[in-house]
PDB file of C-alpha atoms and ligand atoms in Angstrom:
ATOM      1  CA  MET B 233      67.591  71.314  31.428  1.00  0.00           C
ATOM      2  CA  ASN B 234      70.009  73.569  29.563  1.00  0.00           C
ATOM      3  CA  CYS B 235      73.676  73.821  30.496  1.00  0.00           C
ATOM      4  CA  ALA B 236      76.261  76.271  29.192  1.00  0.00           C
ATOM      5  CA  GLY B 237      79.998  75.837  28.844  1.00  0.00           C
ATOM      6  CA  ILE B 238      82.853  78.124  28.005  1.00  0.00           C
ATOM      7  CA  GLY B 239      85.989  77.354  26.062  1.00  0.00           C
ATOM      8  CA  TYR B 240      89.165  79.306  25.253  1.00  0.00           C
ATOM      9  CA  ASP B 241      92.313  78.483  23.272  1.00  0.00           C
ATOM     10  CA  LEU B 242      95.384  80.156  21.822  1.00  0.00           C
ATOM     11  CA  HIS B 243      98.056  78.919  19.461  1.00  0.00           C
ATOM     12  CA  ARG B 244     101.260  80.521  18.232  1.00  0.00           C
ATOM     13  CA  LEU B 245     101.360  81.323  14.510  1.00  0.00           C
ATOM     14  CA  VAL B 246     104.593  80.006  12.962  1.00  0.00           C
ATOM     15  CA  GLN B 247     106.105  79.416   9.563  1.00  0.00           C
ATOM     16  CA  GLY B 248     105.975  75.921   8.056  1.00  0.00           C
ATOM     17  CA  ARG B 249     102.522  75.004   9.476  1.00  0.00           C
ATOM     18  CA  LYS B 250      99.067  75.016   7.844  1.00  0.00           C
ATOM     19  CA  LEU B 251      96.545  77.408   9.286  1.00  0.00           C
ATOM     20  CA  MET B 252      93.596  75.188  10.270  1.00  0.00           C
ATOM     21  CA  VAL B 253      90.584  77.038  11.670  1.00  0.00           C
ATOM     22  CA  GLY B 254      87.131  75.540  12.177  1.00  0.00           C
ATOM     23  CA  GLY B 255      88.109  72.344  10.421  1.00  0.00           C
ATOM     24  CA  ILE B 256      89.257  73.943   7.179  1.00  0.00           C
ATOM     25  CA  GLU B 257      92.606  75.133   5.846  1.00  0.00           C
ATOM     26  CA  VAL B 258      92.898  78.908   5.463  1.00  0.00           C
ATOM     27  CA  ALA B 259      95.574  80.114   3.050  1.00  0.00           C
ATOM     28  CA  PHE B 260      98.131  82.145   4.997  1.00  0.00           C
ATOM     29  CA  GLU B 261     101.896  82.514   5.262  1.00  0.00           C
ATOM     30  CA  ARG B 262     101.895  81.069   8.775  1.00  0.00           C
ATOM     31  CA  GLY B 263     100.007  78.352  10.635  1.00  0.00           C
ATOM     32  CA  SER B 264      99.195  77.362  14.157  1.00  0.00           C
ATOM     33  CA  GLN B 265     101.742  75.461  16.183  1.00  0.00           C
ATOM     34  CA  GLY B 266     100.410  72.451  18.032  1.00  0.00           C
ATOM     35  CA  HIS B 267     100.570  68.711  18.684  1.00  0.00           C
ATOM     36  CA  SER B 268      97.389  68.149  16.660  1.00  0.00           C
ATOM     37  CA  ASP B 269      96.591  70.369  13.684  1.00  0.00           C
ATOM     38  CA  GLY B 270      96.429  73.350  16.075  1.00  0.00           C
ATOM     39  CA  ASP B 271      92.870  74.302  15.181  1.00  0.00           C
ATOM     40  CA  VAL B 272      92.161  76.966  17.819  1.00  0.00           C
ATOM     41  CA  LEU B 273      88.438  77.200  17.039  1.00  0.00           C
ATOM     42  CA  CYS B 274      87.834  73.452  17.234  1.00  0.00           C
ATOM     43  CA  HIS B 275      89.696  73.348  20.515  1.00  0.00           C
ATOM     44  CA  ALA B 276      87.719  76.191  22.095  1.00  0.00           C
ATOM     45  CA  ILE B 277      84.495  74.514  20.956  1.00  0.00           C
ATOM     46  CA  CYS B 278      85.641  71.181  22.397  1.00  0.00           C
ATOM     47  CA  ASP B 279      86.216  72.786  25.804  1.00  0.00           C
ATOM     48  CA  ALA B 280      82.904  74.643  25.685  1.00  0.00           C
ATOM     49  CA  VAL B 281      80.989  71.494  24.888  1.00  0.00           C
ATOM     50  CA  LEU B 282      82.880  69.383  27.416  1.00  0.00           C
ATOM     51  CA  GLY B 283      82.352  72.078  29.994  1.00  0.00           C
ATOM     52  CA  ALA B 284      78.614  72.218  29.411  1.00  0.00           C
ATOM     53  CA  ALA B 285      78.422  68.445  29.776  1.00  0.00           C
ATOM     54  CA  GLY B 286      80.584  68.442  32.958  1.00  0.00           C
ATOM     55  CA  LEU B 287      83.138  66.254  31.239  1.00  0.00           C
ATOM     56  CA  GLY B 288      86.357  68.118  31.974  1.00  0.00           C
ATOM     57  CA  ASP B 289      88.543  69.546  29.210  1.00  0.00           C
ATOM     58  CA  ILE B 290      90.240  68.798  25.983  1.00  0.00           C
ATOM     59  CA  GLY B 291      93.596  67.995  27.615  1.00  0.00           C
ATOM     60  CA  THR B 292      92.023  65.149  29.606  1.00  0.00           C
ATOM     61  CA  HIS B 293      90.398  63.522  26.611  1.00  0.00           C
ATOM     62  CA  PHE B 294      93.141  64.153  24.072  1.00  0.00           C
ATOM     63  CA  PRO B 295      96.525  64.578  25.904  1.00  0.00           C
ATOM     64  CA  ASP B 296      99.249  66.132  23.823  1.00  0.00           C
ATOM     65  CA  THR B 297     101.578  63.429  25.192  1.00  0.00           C
ATOM     66  CA  ASP B 298      99.590  60.808  23.263  1.00  0.00           C
ATOM     67  CA  PRO B 299     101.225  60.048  19.870  1.00  0.00           C
ATOM     68  CA  LYS B 300      97.782  59.067  18.640  1.00  0.00           C
ATOM     69  CA  TRP B 301      96.827  62.770  18.424  1.00  0.00           C
ATOM     70  CA  LYS B 302      99.980  64.016  16.741  1.00  0.00           C
ATOM     71  CA  GLY B 303      98.894  65.879  13.597  1.00  0.00           C
ATOM     72  CA  ALA B 304      95.324  64.726  14.202  1.00  0.00           C
ATOM     73  CA  SER B 305      92.480  66.666  12.611  1.00  0.00           C
ATOM     74  CA  SER B 306      90.710  68.459  15.418  1.00  0.00           C
ATOM     75  CA  LEU B 307      87.372  67.633  13.760  1.00  0.00           C
ATOM     76  CA  VAL B 308      88.062  64.102  15.067  1.00  0.00           C
ATOM     77  CA  PHE B 309      88.043  65.513  18.623  1.00  0.00           C
ATOM     78  CA  LEU B 310      84.649  67.027  17.966  1.00  0.00           C
ATOM     79  CA  GLU B 311      83.379  63.751  16.523  1.00  0.00           C
ATOM     80  CA  HIS B 312      84.622  61.903  19.569  1.00  0.00           C
ATOM     81  CA  ILE B 313      82.940  64.384  21.907  1.00  0.00           C
ATOM     82  CA  ARG B 314      79.730  64.051  19.923  1.00  0.00           C
ATOM     83  CA  GLY B 315      79.740  60.323  20.870  1.00  0.00           C
ATOM     84  CA  LEU B 316      80.303  61.173  24.537  1.00  0.00           C
ATOM     85  CA  LEU B 317      77.321  63.474  24.482  1.00  0.00           C
ATOM     86  CA  GLU B 318      75.081  60.951  22.801  1.00  0.00           C
ATOM     87  CA  ASN B 319      75.938  58.314  25.452  1.00  0.00           C
ATOM     88  CA  ARG B 320      74.860  60.780  28.106  1.00  0.00           C
ATOM     89  CA  HIS B 321      71.710  61.974  26.295  1.00  0.00           C
ATOM     90  CA  PHE B 322      72.978  65.484  25.789  1.00  0.00           C
ATOM     91  CA  ARG B 323      72.013  67.497  22.706  1.00  0.00           C
ATOM     92  CA  ILE B 324      73.841  70.588  21.435  1.00  0.00           C
ATOM     93  CA  VAL B 325      71.450  73.442  21.183  1.00  0.00           C
ATOM     94  CA  HIS B 326      73.845  76.193  20.069  1.00  0.00           C
ATOM     95  CA  VAL B 327      77.497  77.079  19.756  1.00  0.00           C
ATOM     96  CA  ASP B 328      78.713  80.616  19.556  1.00  0.00           C
ATOM     97  CA  ALA B 329      82.361  81.519  19.044  1.00  0.00           C
ATOM     98  CA  VAL B 330      84.735  84.351  18.372  1.00  0.00           C
ATOM     99  CA  VAL B 331      88.114  83.894  16.681  1.00  0.00           C
ATOM    100  CA  ILE B 332      90.743  86.592  17.283  1.00  0.00           C
ATOM    101  CA  CYS B 333      93.614  87.184  14.901  1.00  0.00           C
ATOM    102  CA  GLU B 334      95.133  90.129  13.130  1.00  0.00           C
ATOM    103  CA  LYS B 335      95.325  88.374   9.779  1.00  0.00           C
ATOM    104  CA  PRO B 336      94.076  86.725   7.652  1.00  0.00           C
ATOM    105  CA  LYS B 337      90.428  87.760   7.320  1.00  0.00           C
ATOM    106  CA  LEU B 338      88.353  84.761   8.472  1.00  0.00           C
ATOM    107  CA  GLY B 339      84.807  85.964   7.810  1.00  0.00           C
ATOM    108  CA  PRO B 340      84.771  84.808   4.185  1.00  0.00           C
ATOM    109  CA  HIS B 341      85.636  81.280   5.413  1.00  0.00           C
ATOM    110  CA  PHE B 342      82.888  81.118   8.034  1.00  0.00           C
ATOM    111  CA  PRO B 343      80.281  79.340   5.866  1.00  0.00           C
ATOM    112  CA  ALA B 344      82.724  76.521   5.105  1.00  0.00           C
ATOM    113  CA  MET B 345      83.789  76.334   8.775  1.00  0.00           C
ATOM    114  CA  ARG B 346      80.182  76.191   9.983  1.00  0.00           C
ATOM    115  CA  THR B 347      79.504  73.320   7.588  1.00  0.00           C
ATOM    116  CA  ALA B 348      82.598  71.367   8.711  1.00  0.00           C
ATOM    117  CA  LEU B 349      81.936  71.966  12.415  1.00  0.00           C
ATOM    118  CA  ALA B 350      78.238  71.153  12.131  1.00  0.00           C
ATOM    119  CA  LYS B 351      78.988  67.921  10.290  1.00  0.00           C
ATOM    120  CA  ALA B 352      81.469  66.831  12.980  1.00  0.00           C
ATOM    121  CA  LEU B 353      79.103  67.693  15.835  1.00  0.00           C
ATOM    122  CA  GLY B 354      76.034  66.273  14.111  1.00  0.00           C
ATOM    123  CA  ILE B 355      74.030  69.499  14.235  1.00  0.00           C
ATOM    124  CA  ALA B 356      72.743  72.006  11.731  1.00  0.00           C
ATOM    125  CA  SER B 357      75.112  74.792  10.642  1.00  0.00           C
ATOM    126  CA  SER B 358      72.406  77.251  11.730  1.00  0.00           C
ATOM    127  CA  GLU B 359      73.169  76.113  15.297  1.00  0.00           C
ATOM    128  CA  ILE B 360      76.740  77.484  15.011  1.00  0.00           C
ATOM    129  CA  ASN B 361      77.505  81.175  15.075  1.00  0.00           C
ATOM    130  CA  LEU B 362      81.021  82.463  14.314  1.00  0.00           C
ATOM    131  CA  LYS B 363      82.544  85.910  14.728  1.00  0.00           C
ATOM    132  CA  ALA B 364      85.867  87.364  13.891  1.00  0.00           C
ATOM    133  CA  LYS B 365      87.816  90.083  15.720  1.00  0.00           C
ATOM    134  CA  THR B 366      91.280  91.610  15.553  1.00  0.00           C
ATOM    135  CA  ASN B 367      93.159  92.923  18.592  1.00  0.00           C
ATOM    136  CA  GLU B 368      93.700  96.293  16.949  1.00  0.00           C
ATOM    137  CA  GLY B 369      97.450  95.716  16.650  1.00  0.00           C
ATOM    138  CA  THR B 370      97.976  95.272  20.425  1.00  0.00           C
ATOM    139  CA  ASP B 371      99.626  92.385  22.218  1.00  0.00           C
ATOM    140  CA  ALA B 372     100.913  89.081  20.718  1.00  0.00           C
ATOM    141  CA  ILE B 373      97.689  88.497  18.722  1.00  0.00           C
ATOM    142  CA  GLY B 374      97.808  92.054  17.406  1.00  0.00           C
ATOM    143  CA  ARG B 375     101.416  91.521  16.277  1.00  0.00           C
ATOM    144  CA  GLY B 376     100.371  88.409  14.412  1.00  0.00           C
ATOM    145  CA  GLU B 377     102.192  86.044  16.669  1.00  0.00           C
ATOM    146  CA  ALA B 378      99.113  84.111  17.805  1.00  0.00           C
ATOM    147  CA  ILE B 379      95.491  83.259  17.117  1.00  0.00           C
ATOM    148  CA  ALA B 380      92.885  82.746  19.871  1.00  0.00           C
ATOM    149  CA  ALA B 381      89.272  81.682  20.150  1.00  0.00           C
ATOM    150  CA  HIS B 382      86.506  81.852  22.729  1.00  0.00           C
ATOM    151  CA  ALA B 383      83.413  79.666  22.492  1.00  0.00           C
ATOM    152  CA  VAL B 384      80.195  79.115  24.394  1.00  0.00           C
ATOM    153  CA  ALA B 385      78.146  75.985  23.965  1.00  0.00           C
ATOM    154  CA  THR B 386      74.578  75.420  25.158  1.00  0.00           C
ATOM    155  CA  LEU B 387      73.454  71.800  25.671  1.00  0.00           C
ATOM    156  CA  SER B 388      70.112  70.385  26.613  1.00  0.00           C
ATOM    157  CA  SER B 389      69.644  67.095  28.508  1.00  0.00           C
ATOM    158  CA  ASP B 390      66.628  64.924  28.960  1.00  0.00           C
TER     159      ASP B 390
HETATM  160 MG1   MG P 600      94.701  74.095  21.325  1.00  0.00          MG
END
């Protein structure tokens, strides 16, 4: 049986933080605010995968009140979720995601992101598709105040 899950996340872009997206650092003048490393793409994928498996959401598994996750690499979240899936005999079939920000251009970084995400999830990078959008200068994302991501994960179970 195949199950699909959806994930969404948004982080403010602020000075003095690294911009982590898809498990890699992207050179930019601002970075995403957050308790962990603020990786909006990893977080959206976490929620998509957890949703497909019927395992709740990222906040349940990695509460931002827990000092253990302060500054944590979000790839660790994906690795942890990979273990949860394995215990329940779920397999990730495909992940599709779109990242929305006005700047910087993310497309050139997608190969490295797909490699990092695939490694954390224990799947092939060909099973991860990434897309980039801007918000055409409208709203908080368009003004460069935030970065957001949507993800859909498809899992199969025995
Ligand atoms: Mg988040």
